[in-house]
PDB file of C-alpha atoms in Angstrom:
ATOM      1  CA  MET X   1      18.270-215.804-167.551  1.00 73.00           C
ATOM      2  CA  ASN X   2      17.810-218.993-164.990  1.00 79.00           C
ATOM      3  CA  LEU X   3      20.295-221.200-164.655  1.00 85.00           C
ATOM      4  CA  ASP X   4      19.284-224.697-163.270  1.00 90.00           C
ATOM      5  CA  SER X   5      22.192-225.747-160.304  1.00 89.00           C
ATOM      6  CA  ASP X   6      21.883-229.261-161.837  1.00 91.00           C
ATOM      7  CA  LEU X   7      22.528-228.071-165.266  1.00 94.00           C
ATOM      8  CA  LEU X   8      25.804-226.560-164.389  1.00 94.00           C
ATOM      9  CA  ARG X   9      26.558-229.371-162.622  1.00 92.00           C
ATOM     10  CA  THR X  10      26.346-231.550-165.630  1.00 94.00           C
ATOM     11  CA  PHE X  11      28.259-228.606-167.716  1.00 94.00           C
ATOM     12  CA  VAL X  12      31.129-228.848-165.109  1.00 92.00           C
ATOM     13  CA  ALA X  13      31.642-232.674-165.603  1.00 91.00           C
ATOM     14  CA  VAL X  14      31.609-232.361-169.161  1.00 93.00           C
ATOM     15  CA  ALA X  15      34.238-229.627-168.883  1.00 91.00           C
ATOM     16  CA  GLU X  16      36.535-231.454-166.521  1.00 87.00           C
ATOM     17  CA  THR X  17      36.294-234.688-167.825  1.00 88.00           C
ATOM     18  CA  GLY X  18      36.078-233.514-172.008  1.00 89.00           C
ATOM     19  CA  ASN X  19      33.748-236.931-172.530  1.00 89.00           C
ATOM     20  CA  PHE X  20      29.304-237.006-172.357  1.00 91.00           C
ATOM     21  CA  THR X  21      29.911-240.347-171.279  1.00 90.00           C
ATOM     22  CA  ARG X  22      32.400-240.126-168.580  1.00 88.00           C
ATOM     23  CA  ALA X  23      30.762-236.894-167.060  1.00 91.00           C
ATOM     24  CA  GLY X  24      27.507-239.384-167.294  1.00 91.00           C
ATOM     25  CA  GLU X  25      29.174-241.719-164.803  1.00 89.00           C
ATOM     26  CA  ARG X  26      30.376-238.723-162.507  1.00 87.00           C
ATOM     27  CA  VAL X  27      26.617-237.177-162.040  1.00 89.00           C
ATOM     28  CA  GLY X  28      24.601-240.328-162.314  1.00 90.00           C
ATOM     29  CA  ARG X  29      23.306-239.777-165.808  1.00 92.00           C
ATOM     30  CA  THR X  30      23.199-241.339-169.105  1.00 92.00           C
ATOM     31  CA  GLN X  31      25.293-239.954-171.752  1.00 91.00           C
ATOM     32  CA  SER X  32      22.324-239.447-174.068  1.00 92.00           C
ATOM     33  CA  ALA X  33      20.870-237.299-170.979  1.00 93.00           C
ATOM     34  CA  VAL X  34      23.903-235.514-170.267  1.00 93.00           C
ATOM     35  CA  SER X  35      23.915-234.664-173.830  1.00 93.00           C
ATOM     36  CA  MET X  36      20.152-233.277-173.739  1.00 94.00           C
ATOM     37  CA  GLN X  37      21.059-231.251-170.283  1.00 94.00           C
ATOM     38  CA  VAL X  38      23.911-229.401-172.042  1.00 94.00           C
ATOM     39  CA  LYS X  39      21.592-228.942-174.793  1.00 93.00           C
ATOM     40  CA  ARG X  40      19.454-227.388-172.516  1.00 93.00           C
ATOM     41  CA  LEU X  41      21.832-224.909-171.215  1.00 94.00           C
ATOM     42  CA  GLU X  42      23.212-223.921-173.939  1.00 93.00           C
ATOM     43  CA  ASP X  43      19.738-223.001-175.183  1.00 93.00           C
ATOM     44  CA  ALA X  44      19.288-221.132-171.602  1.00 92.00           C
ATOM     45  CA  VAL X  45      23.078-218.777-172.105  1.00 92.00           C
ATOM     46  CA  GLY X  46      22.123-218.509-175.943  1.00 92.00           C
ATOM     47  CA  ASP X  47      25.483-220.116-177.301  1.00 93.00           C
ATOM     48  CA  VAL X  48      27.368-223.315-177.451  1.00 94.00           C
ATOM     49  CA  LEU X  49      29.179-224.165-175.085  1.00 94.00           C
ATOM     50  CA  PHE X  50      31.154-226.866-176.190  1.00 93.00           C
ATOM     51  CA  GLU X  51      33.053-227.898-179.499  1.00 91.00           C
ATOM     52  CA  ARG X  52      32.541-231.669-180.404  1.00 84.00           C
ATOM     53  CA  GLY X  53      35.183-233.710-181.803  1.00 77.00           C
ATOM     54  CA  SER X  54      36.449-237.457-182.385  1.00 72.00           C
ATOM     55  CA  ARG X  55      38.279-236.991-179.214  1.00 74.00           C
ATOM     56  CA  GLY X  56      35.385-235.691-176.768  1.00 80.00           C
ATOM     57  CA  VAL X  57      34.211-232.171-175.958  1.00 89.00           C
ATOM     58  CA  VAL X  58      36.580-228.928-175.377  1.00 90.00           C
ATOM     59  CA  LEU X  59      35.171-225.700-174.392  1.00 91.00           C
ATOM     60  CA  THR X  60      34.128-222.764-176.358  1.00 92.00           C
ATOM     61  CA  ARG X  61      35.299-218.966-175.322  1.00 91.00           C
ATOM     62  CA  ARG X  62      31.748-218.508-174.196  1.00 92.00           C
ATOM     63  CA  GLY X  63      31.941-222.014-172.277  1.00 92.00           C
ATOM     64  CA  SER X  64      35.649-221.246-170.821  1.00 91.00           C
ATOM     65  CA  LEU X  65      33.800-218.116-169.083  1.00 90.00           C
ATOM     66  CA  LEU X  66      30.622-219.962-167.782  1.00 92.00           C
ATOM     67  CA  LEU X  67      33.231-222.562-166.289  1.00 90.00           C
ATOM     68  CA  PRO X  68      34.658-220.789-163.142  1.00 88.00           C
ATOM     69  CA  ASN X  69      30.924-219.327-162.273  1.00 89.00           C
ATOM     70  CA  ALA X  70      29.697-222.606-162.600  1.00 91.00           C
ATOM     71  CA  ARG X  71      32.354-224.291-160.861  1.00 88.00           C
ATOM     72  CA  ARG X  72      31.262-221.750-157.738  1.00 85.00           C
ATOM     73  CA  ILE X  73      28.057-222.210-157.950  1.00 89.00           C
ATOM     74  CA  VAL X  74      28.319-225.959-157.358  1.00 87.00           C
ATOM     75  CA  ALA X  75      30.741-225.827-154.737  1.00 79.00           C
ATOM     76  CA  LEU X  76      28.188-223.592-152.996  1.00 81.00           C
ATOM     77  CA  MET X  77      25.736-226.169-153.184  1.00 84.00           C
ATOM     78  CA  GLN X  78      27.671-229.255-152.548  1.00 77.00           C
ATOM     79  CA  GLU X  79      28.465-227.189-149.191  1.00 72.00           C
ATOM     80  CA  THR X  80      25.766-226.349-148.494  1.00 76.00           C
ATOM     81  CA  VAL X  81      24.416-230.132-148.634  1.00 76.00           C
ATOM     82  CA  ALA X  82      26.637-231.037-146.922  1.00 69.00           C
ATOM     83  CA  ALA X  83      26.807-228.657-143.847  1.00 66.00           C
ATOM     84  CA  PHE X  84      22.861-230.138-143.211  1.00 71.00           C
ATOM     85  CA  ARG X  85      23.745-234.053-144.088  1.00 70.00           C
ATOM     86  CA  ALA X  86      27.454-234.070-141.525  1.00 63.00           C
ATOM     87  CA  PRO X  87      27.421-235.358-138.208  1.00 71.00           C
ATOM     88  CA  PRO X  88      28.769-232.039-135.993  1.00 73.00           C
ATOM     89  CA  LEU X  89      32.252-232.604-135.424  1.00 82.00           C
ATOM     90  CA  SER X  90      34.872-231.290-132.642  1.00 84.00           C
ATOM     91  CA  GLY X  91      38.399-231.553-131.466  1.00 88.00           C
ATOM     92  CA  LEU X  92      41.972-230.541-132.749  1.00 92.00           C
ATOM     93  CA  VAL X  93      43.130-231.196-136.012  1.00 93.00           C
ATOM     94  CA  ARG X  94      46.969-230.235-136.677  1.00 95.00           C
ATOM     95  CA  ILE X  95      47.562-230.466-140.791  1.00 93.00           C
ATOM     96  CA  GLY X  96      50.680-229.440-142.251  1.00 92.00           C
ATOM     97  CA  ILE X  97      50.356-228.180-146.018  1.00 88.00           C
ATOM     98  CA  PRO X  98      53.237-227.760-148.773  1.00 84.00           C
ATOM     99  CA  GLU X  99      53.754-224.077-150.014  1.00 79.00           C
ATOM    100  CA  GLU X 100      52.550-225.278-153.532  1.00 77.00           C
ATOM    101  CA  TYR X 101      48.718-226.059-152.734  1.00 78.00           C
ATOM    102  CA  GLY X 102      48.219-224.250-149.703  1.00 73.00           C
ATOM    103  CA  GLN X 103      46.608-221.103-151.829  1.00 69.00           C
ATOM    104  CA  SER X 104      45.338-222.680-155.129  1.00 67.00           C
ATOM    105  CA  ILE X 105      43.488-225.898-153.653  1.00 72.00           C
ATOM    106  CA  LEU X 106      43.766-226.161-149.571  1.00 75.00           C
ATOM    107  CA  SER X 107      42.769-222.887-148.242  1.00 76.00           C
ATOM    108  CA  ARG X 108      39.353-223.720-150.064  1.00 75.00           C
ATOM    109  CA  ALA X 109      39.335-227.154-148.179  1.00 80.00           C
ATOM    110  CA  LEU X 110      40.534-225.794-144.998  1.00 84.00           C
ATOM    111  CA  GLY X 111      37.408-222.810-145.233  1.00 81.00           C
ATOM    112  CA  ALA X 112      34.505-224.832-146.738  1.00 78.00           C
ATOM    113  CA  PHE X 113      35.400-227.428-143.512  1.00 84.00           C
ATOM    114  CA  SER X 114      35.697-224.637-141.090  1.00 84.00           C
ATOM    115  CA  LYS X 115      32.411-223.302-141.945  1.00 81.00           C
ATOM    116  CA  ARG X 116      30.892-226.378-142.064  1.00 80.00           C
ATOM    117  CA  HIS X 117      32.318-227.333-138.612  1.00 84.00           C
ATOM    118  CA  PRO X 118      32.997-224.633-136.225  1.00 86.00           C
ATOM    119  CA  ASP X 119      33.556-226.492-133.312  1.00 89.00           C
ATOM    120  CA  VAL X 120      36.847-228.174-135.040  1.00 91.00           C
ATOM    121  CA  ASP X 121      39.494-226.732-134.103  1.00 92.00           C
ATOM    122  CA  LEU X 122      42.463-225.904-136.389  1.00 90.00           C
ATOM    123  CA  THR X 123      46.083-225.836-136.306  1.00 90.00           C
ATOM    124  CA  VAL X 124      47.652-225.065-139.495  1.00 89.00           C
ATOM    125  CA  ASN X 125      51.100-225.521-140.600  1.00 88.00           C
ATOM    126  CA  TYR X 126      52.326-223.843-143.879  1.00 84.00           C
ATOM    127  CA  GLY X 127      55.936-224.533-145.172  1.00 80.00           C
ATOM    128  CA  CYS X 128      58.511-227.572-146.184  1.00 80.00           C
ATOM    129  CA  SER X 129      57.206-230.943-147.277  1.00 80.00           C
ATOM    130  CA  ALA X 130      60.339-232.811-145.461  1.00 78.00           C
ATOM    131  CA  VAL X 131      59.437-231.078-142.169  1.00 86.00           C
ATOM    132  CA  HIS X 132      56.203-231.982-142.248  1.00 90.00           C
ATOM    133  CA  LEU X 133      56.515-235.439-142.783  1.00 88.00           C
ATOM    134  CA  GLY X 134      58.833-235.356-139.856  1.00 90.00           C
ATOM    135  CA  LYS X 135      56.539-233.652-137.722  1.00 93.00           C
ATOM    136  CA  VAL X 136      53.634-236.658-138.632  1.00 93.00           C
ATOM    137  CA  ARG X 137      56.005-239.377-137.574  1.00 91.00           C
ATOM    138  CA  ALA X 138      56.526-237.669-134.460  1.00 94.00           C
ATOM    139  CA  GLY X 139      52.989-237.025-133.657  1.00 94.00           C
ATOM    140  CA  GLU X 140      53.460-233.433-133.828  1.00 95.00           C
ATOM    141  CA  LEU X 141      50.836-233.456-136.834  1.00 95.00           C
ATOM    142  CA  ASP X 142      47.499-235.445-137.436  1.00 95.00           C
ATOM    143  CA  LEU X 143      47.920-234.831-141.230  1.00 95.00           C
ATOM    144  CA  ALA X 144      49.989-233.667-143.911  1.00 93.00           C
ATOM    145  CA  VAL X 145      49.680-233.145-147.516  1.00 92.00           C
ATOM    146  CA  ILE X 146      53.613-233.985-148.660  1.00 88.00           C
ATOM    147  CA  PHE X 147      55.023-233.504-152.328  1.00 83.00           C
ATOM    148  CA  GLU X 148      57.358-236.515-152.648  1.00 81.00           C
ATOM    149  CA  TRP X 149      59.423-236.623-156.075  1.00 74.00           C
ATOM    150  CA  GLN X 150      61.966-239.744-155.283  1.00 65.00           C
ATOM    151  CA  ASP X 151      61.502-241.695-152.304  1.00 62.00           C
ATOM    152  CA  PHE X 152      57.654-242.512-153.048  1.00 64.00           C
ATOM    153  CA  SER X 153      55.601-243.441-148.889  1.00 68.00           C
ATOM    154  CA  GLU X 154      53.202-246.079-147.877  1.00 76.00           C
ATOM    155  CA  GLY X 155      50.688-242.833-147.924  1.00 85.00           C
ATOM    156  CA  GLU X 156      47.738-242.379-150.078  1.00 89.00           C
ATOM    157  CA  ILE X 157      48.566-240.567-153.549  1.00 88.00           C
ATOM    158  CA  LEU X 158      46.020-237.632-154.163  1.00 87.00           C
ATOM    159  CA  MET X 159      47.458-236.946-157.471  1.00 85.00           C
ATOM    160  CA  THR X 160      50.562-237.382-159.712  1.00 85.00           C
ATOM    161  CA  ASP X 161      52.180-233.824-160.228  1.00 85.00           C
ATOM    162  CA  PRO X 162      55.119-234.419-162.582  1.00 86.00           C
ATOM    163  CA  THR X 163      57.672-231.052-162.031  1.00 88.00           C
ATOM    164  CA  VAL X 164      58.448-229.326-165.253  1.00 91.00           C
ATOM    165  CA  TRP X 165      60.741-226.236-166.597  1.00 94.00           C
ATOM    166  CA  VAL X 166      58.454-223.454-166.824  1.00 95.00           C
ATOM    167  CA  THR X 167      58.993-219.972-169.044  1.00 95.00           C
ATOM    168  CA  SER X 168      57.246-216.722-169.284  1.00 95.00           C
ATOM    169  CA  THR X 169      55.392-216.641-172.274  1.00 93.00           C
ATOM    170  CA  VAL X 170      56.248-212.596-172.835  1.00 92.00           C
ATOM    171  CA  HIS X 171      60.006-212.322-171.610  1.00 92.00           C
ATOM    172  CA  ARG X 172      60.977-215.945-173.421  1.00 91.00           C
ATOM    173  CA  MET X 173      64.078-216.639-171.685  1.00 94.00           C
ATOM    174  CA  HIS X 174      64.556-219.748-172.708  1.00 93.00           C
ATOM    175  CA  GLU X 175      65.430-218.650-175.771  1.00 93.00           C
ATOM    176  CA  GLU X 176      68.532-216.910-174.277  1.00 93.00           C
ATOM    177  CA  THR X 177      72.296-218.886-174.486  1.00 92.00           C
ATOM    178  CA  PRO X 178      72.642-219.809-171.772  1.00 95.00           C
ATOM    179  CA  VAL X 179      69.289-220.101-170.268  1.00 95.00           C
ATOM    180  CA  PRO X 180      69.305-218.754-166.575  1.00 95.00           C
ATOM    181  CA  ILE X 181      67.661-221.005-164.249  1.00 94.00           C
ATOM    182  CA  ALA X 182      66.259-220.332-160.917  1.00 93.00           C
ATOM    183  CA  LEU X 183      66.532-223.072-158.537  1.00 90.00           C
ATOM    184  CA  TYR X 184      65.797-223.945-154.824  1.00 84.00           C
ATOM    185  CA  GLY X 185      68.471-222.196-152.368  1.00 77.00           C
ATOM    186  CA  SER X 186      69.135-225.370-150.381  1.00 67.00           C
ATOM    187  CA  SER X 187      67.917-228.068-152.053  1.00 64.00           C
ATOM    188  CA  GLY X 188      69.468-232.281-153.186  1.00 67.00           C
ATOM    189  CA  TRP X 189      66.760-232.178-155.554  1.00 68.00           C
ATOM    190  CA  CYS X 190      67.970-229.110-157.655  1.00 69.00           C
ATOM    191  CA  ARG X 191      71.211-230.850-158.793  1.00 67.00           C
ATOM    192  CA  GLU X 192      70.090-234.718-158.432  1.00 69.00           C
ATOM    193  CA  PHE X 193      66.791-234.151-160.687  1.00 74.00           C
ATOM    194  CA  ALA X 194      65.915-230.474-161.844  1.00 82.00           C
ATOM    195  CA  LEU X 195      69.287-229.668-163.380  1.00 85.00           C
ATOM    196  CA  ARG X 196      69.853-233.458-164.497  1.00 84.00           C
ATOM    197  CA  SER X 197      67.229-232.457-166.861  1.00 82.00           C
ATOM    198  CA  PRO X 198      69.352-229.879-169.157  1.00 87.00           C
ATOM    199  CA  GLU X 199      72.050-231.297-168.928  1.00 87.00           C
ATOM    200  CA  GLN X 200      71.235-234.285-170.460  1.00 86.00           C
ATOM    201  CA  ARG X 201      69.765-232.745-173.204  1.00 86.00           C
ATOM    202  CA  GLY X 202      72.428-230.647-173.769  1.00 89.00           C
ATOM    203  CA  VAL X 203      71.264-227.254-173.017  1.00 90.00           C
ATOM    204  CA  ASP X 204      73.712-224.541-171.781  1.00 93.00           C
ATOM    205  CA  TYR X 205      72.543-222.765-168.669  1.00 93.00           C
ATOM    206  CA  ARG X 206      73.246-220.706-166.034  1.00 94.00           C
ATOM    207  CA  ILE X 207      72.033-220.782-162.238  1.00 92.00           C
ATOM    208  CA  ALA X 208      70.741-217.030-162.548  1.00 93.00           C
ATOM    209  CA  TYR X 209      67.971-216.782-158.952  1.00 93.00           C
ATOM    210  CA  SER X 210      67.671-218.867-156.198  1.00 90.00           C
ATOM    211  CA  SER X 211      65.137-218.933-153.649  1.00 88.00           C
ATOM    212  CA  ASP X 212      63.818-221.303-150.697  1.00 82.00           C
ATOM    213  CA  THR X 213      60.026-221.401-151.886  1.00 82.00           C
ATOM    214  CA  SER X 214      58.038-221.757-154.828  1.00 83.00           C
ATOM    215  CA  GLY X 215      56.681-218.553-155.014  1.00 86.00           C
ATOM    216  CA  GLY X 216      59.631-217.292-155.358  1.00 90.00           C
ATOM    217  CA  LEU X 217      60.614-219.417-158.634  1.00 92.00           C
ATOM    218  CA  LYS X 218      57.315-218.319-160.000  1.00 92.00           C
ATOM    219  CA  LEU X 219      58.272-214.410-159.281  1.00 93.00           C
ATOM    220  CA  ALA X 220      61.506-215.043-161.074  1.00 94.00           C
ATOM    221  CA  VAL X 221      59.980-216.573-164.216  1.00 96.00           C
ATOM    222  CA  LEU X 222      56.683-213.975-164.069  1.00 95.00           C
ATOM    223  CA  SER X 223      59.654-211.198-163.868  1.00 93.00           C
ATOM    224  CA  GLY X 224      61.479-212.287-166.984  1.00 94.00           C
ATOM    225  CA  LEU X 225      65.019-213.275-164.589  1.00 95.00           C
ATOM    226  CA  ALA X 226      65.156-216.793-165.448  1.00 95.00           C
ATOM    227  CA  ILE X 227      63.413-220.154-166.229  1.00 96.00           C
ATOM    228  CA  ALA X 228      61.998-222.107-162.800  1.00 94.00           C
ATOM    229  CA  PRO X 229      61.248-225.879-162.061  1.00 92.00           C
ATOM    230  CA  ILE X 230      57.364-225.909-161.036  1.00 90.00           C
ATOM    231  CA  SER X 231      54.970-228.486-160.775  1.00 87.00           C
ATOM    232  CA  ARG X 232      52.740-228.907-163.516  1.00 87.00           C
ATOM    233  CA  SER X 233      49.417-227.814-161.618  1.00 83.00           C
ATOM    234  CA  ASN X 234      50.712-224.675-160.386  1.00 86.00           C
ATOM    235  CA  ILE X 235      51.988-223.147-163.063  1.00 90.00           C
ATOM    236  CA  PRO X 236      51.025-219.292-163.080  1.00 88.00           C
ATOM    237  CA  GLU X 237      49.301-217.483-165.765  1.00 88.00           C
ATOM    238  CA  GLY X 238      51.063-215.991-168.149  1.00 91.00           C
ATOM    239  CA  CYS X 239      53.646-218.408-168.244  1.00 94.00           C
ATOM    240  CA  ARG X 240      53.747-222.434-170.213  1.00 94.00           C
ATOM    241  CA  GLU X 241      55.602-225.444-169.682  1.00 94.00           C
ATOM    242  CA  LEU X 242      58.851-226.156-171.887  1.00 93.00           C
ATOM    243  CA  GLY X 243      58.475-229.551-173.499  1.00 90.00           C
ATOM    244  CA  PRO X 244      60.327-231.569-175.796  1.00 89.00           C
ATOM    245  CA  ALA X 245      59.695-229.062-178.742  1.00 89.00           C
ATOM    246  CA  ASP X 246      61.938-226.794-176.776  1.00 90.00           C
ATOM    247  CA  GLY X 247      64.576-228.989-175.813  1.00 88.00           C
ATOM    248  CA  PHE X 248      62.797-230.142-172.397  1.00 89.00           C
ATOM    249  CA  GLY X 249      60.785-232.486-170.942  1.00 82.00           C
ATOM    250  CA  ASP X 250      59.588-233.715-167.180  1.00 83.00           C
ATOM    251  CA  ILE X 251      61.905-233.435-164.500  1.00 85.00           C
ATOM    252  CA  ASP X 252      60.380-235.833-162.166  1.00 80.00           C
ATOM    253  CA  ALA X 253      57.061-237.874-161.502  1.00 77.00           C
ATOM    254  CA  SER X 254      56.006-235.923-158.237  1.00 81.00           C
ATOM    255  CA  HIS X 255      53.505-237.622-156.183  1.00 86.00           C
ATOM    256  CA  VAL X 256      50.793-235.360-153.840  1.00 88.00           C
ATOM    257  CA  VAL X 257      50.486-237.945-150.963  1.00 91.00           C
ATOM    258  CA  LEU X 258      48.667-237.627-147.979  1.00 93.00           C
ATOM    259  CA  HIS X 259      50.346-238.865-144.420  1.00 93.00           C
ATOM    260  CA  ARG X 260      48.222-239.424-141.383  1.00 93.00           C
ATOM    261  CA  HIS X 261      49.598-240.120-137.975  1.00 93.00           C
ATOM    262  CA  PRO X 262      48.569-243.592-136.626  1.00 91.00           C
ATOM    263  CA  GLY X 263      47.248-242.345-133.956  1.00 91.00           C
ATOM    264  CA  ALA X 264      44.682-239.653-135.350  1.00 90.00           C
ATOM    265  CA  THR X 265      41.324-241.711-135.353  1.00 85.00           C
ATOM    266  CA  GLY X 266      39.116-238.894-134.315  1.00 85.00           C
ATOM    267  CA  GLY X 267      36.207-238.168-136.600  1.00 88.00           C
ATOM    268  CA  ALA X 268      37.945-234.767-136.945  1.00 91.00           C
ATOM    269  CA  VAL X 269      40.607-235.869-138.534  1.00 92.00           C
ATOM    270  CA  GLY X 270      38.489-238.322-140.747  1.00 90.00           C
ATOM    271  CA  GLY X 271      36.481-235.224-141.665  1.00 88.00           C
ATOM    272  CA  MET X 272      39.455-233.223-142.359  1.00 90.00           C
ATOM    273  CA  ALA X 273      40.691-235.856-144.380  1.00 91.00           C
ATOM    274  CA  ASP X 274      37.966-236.533-146.901  1.00 87.00           C
ATOM    275  CA  ALA X 275      37.820-232.381-147.189  1.00 86.00           C
ATOM    276  CA  ILE X 276      41.837-232.695-148.905  1.00 89.00           C
ATOM    277  CA  ARG X 277      40.802-235.585-151.142  1.00 87.00           C
ATOM    278  CA  GLU X 278      38.259-234.096-152.564  1.00 81.00           C
ATOM    279  CA  ALA X 279      39.742-230.844-153.487  1.00 81.00           C
ATOM    280  CA  PHE X 280      42.928-232.569-154.763  1.00 81.00           C
ATOM    281  CA  GLY X 281      39.923-235.107-157.041  1.00 73.00           C
ATOM    282  CA  THR X 282      38.867-231.649-158.351  1.00 63.00           C
ATOM    283  CA  LEU X 283      42.570-230.392-159.270  1.00 58.00           C
ATOM    284  CA  SER X 284      43.473-233.868-160.891  1.00 52.00           C
ATOM    285  CA  ALA X 285      40.292-233.943-162.443  1.00 48.00           C
ATOM    286  CA  THR X 286      40.770-230.477-164.153  1.00 48.00           C
ATOM    287  CA  SER X 287      44.631-230.853-164.867  1.00 48.00           C
ATOM    288  CA  MET X 288      43.978-233.672-167.140  1.00 41.00           C
ATOM    289  CA  VAL X 289      41.673-232.005-169.029  1.00 41.00           C
ATOM    290  CA  ALA X 290      43.972-228.955-169.293  1.00 43.00           C
TER     291      ALA X 290
END
């Protein structure tokens, strides 16, 4: 089987946009050219990759199997091209990243940037958004990705990622009465936003678990201890969002925001900021399709 990387790039664009026309805008091709490329790829793999409908296209089972590898191949091609085109950078970049996106998104962005610019010295702080925002303002960090849920700042919005109630598809703790809830241990957000949501809907609940990290909340859900407030893009496998049909809804309309210290003007900082934007652009497109 011979898989053309250009066909895979078009395939990924269609999968992430759910539409041949929007995919064409992304890859710089007409709708008909995108359709022809998808047909060529389907002929190469010997199976249908998309189901067509009135609202666009969705992946078939075979298409879903191909997508993760196609993304890796396309990302590797992009990294290779960028490595040859990008001017060499050097210097120090100090970054603050939140736990929610450290592993899923920013680890790939940091890894790709480090390989592309080995002379850049990266210092990464991993933890609480509020702490990182203070460090950017104090000049102790050059860049920080901040999860903002109430007081929206003047930073650059990378994506909107609402916090929602999440339950295990196996344990179904949302069906218990009272509903066991997991919360952050020390956060005014829990009382002001998270608990307000079930209270307004008349959901009887009890606080069964607390954690200082989002990883701890995910563990509580996966273990069948409780439901928990988790950002929509971070819902773990084996879990699902609780919507209005379940008696729940969005908790907030949180933004993921990039902050940059005014004095951080070097090329290395700018290059790292571009890598972060690209990483969240990919996540945002994928989340909208999902």
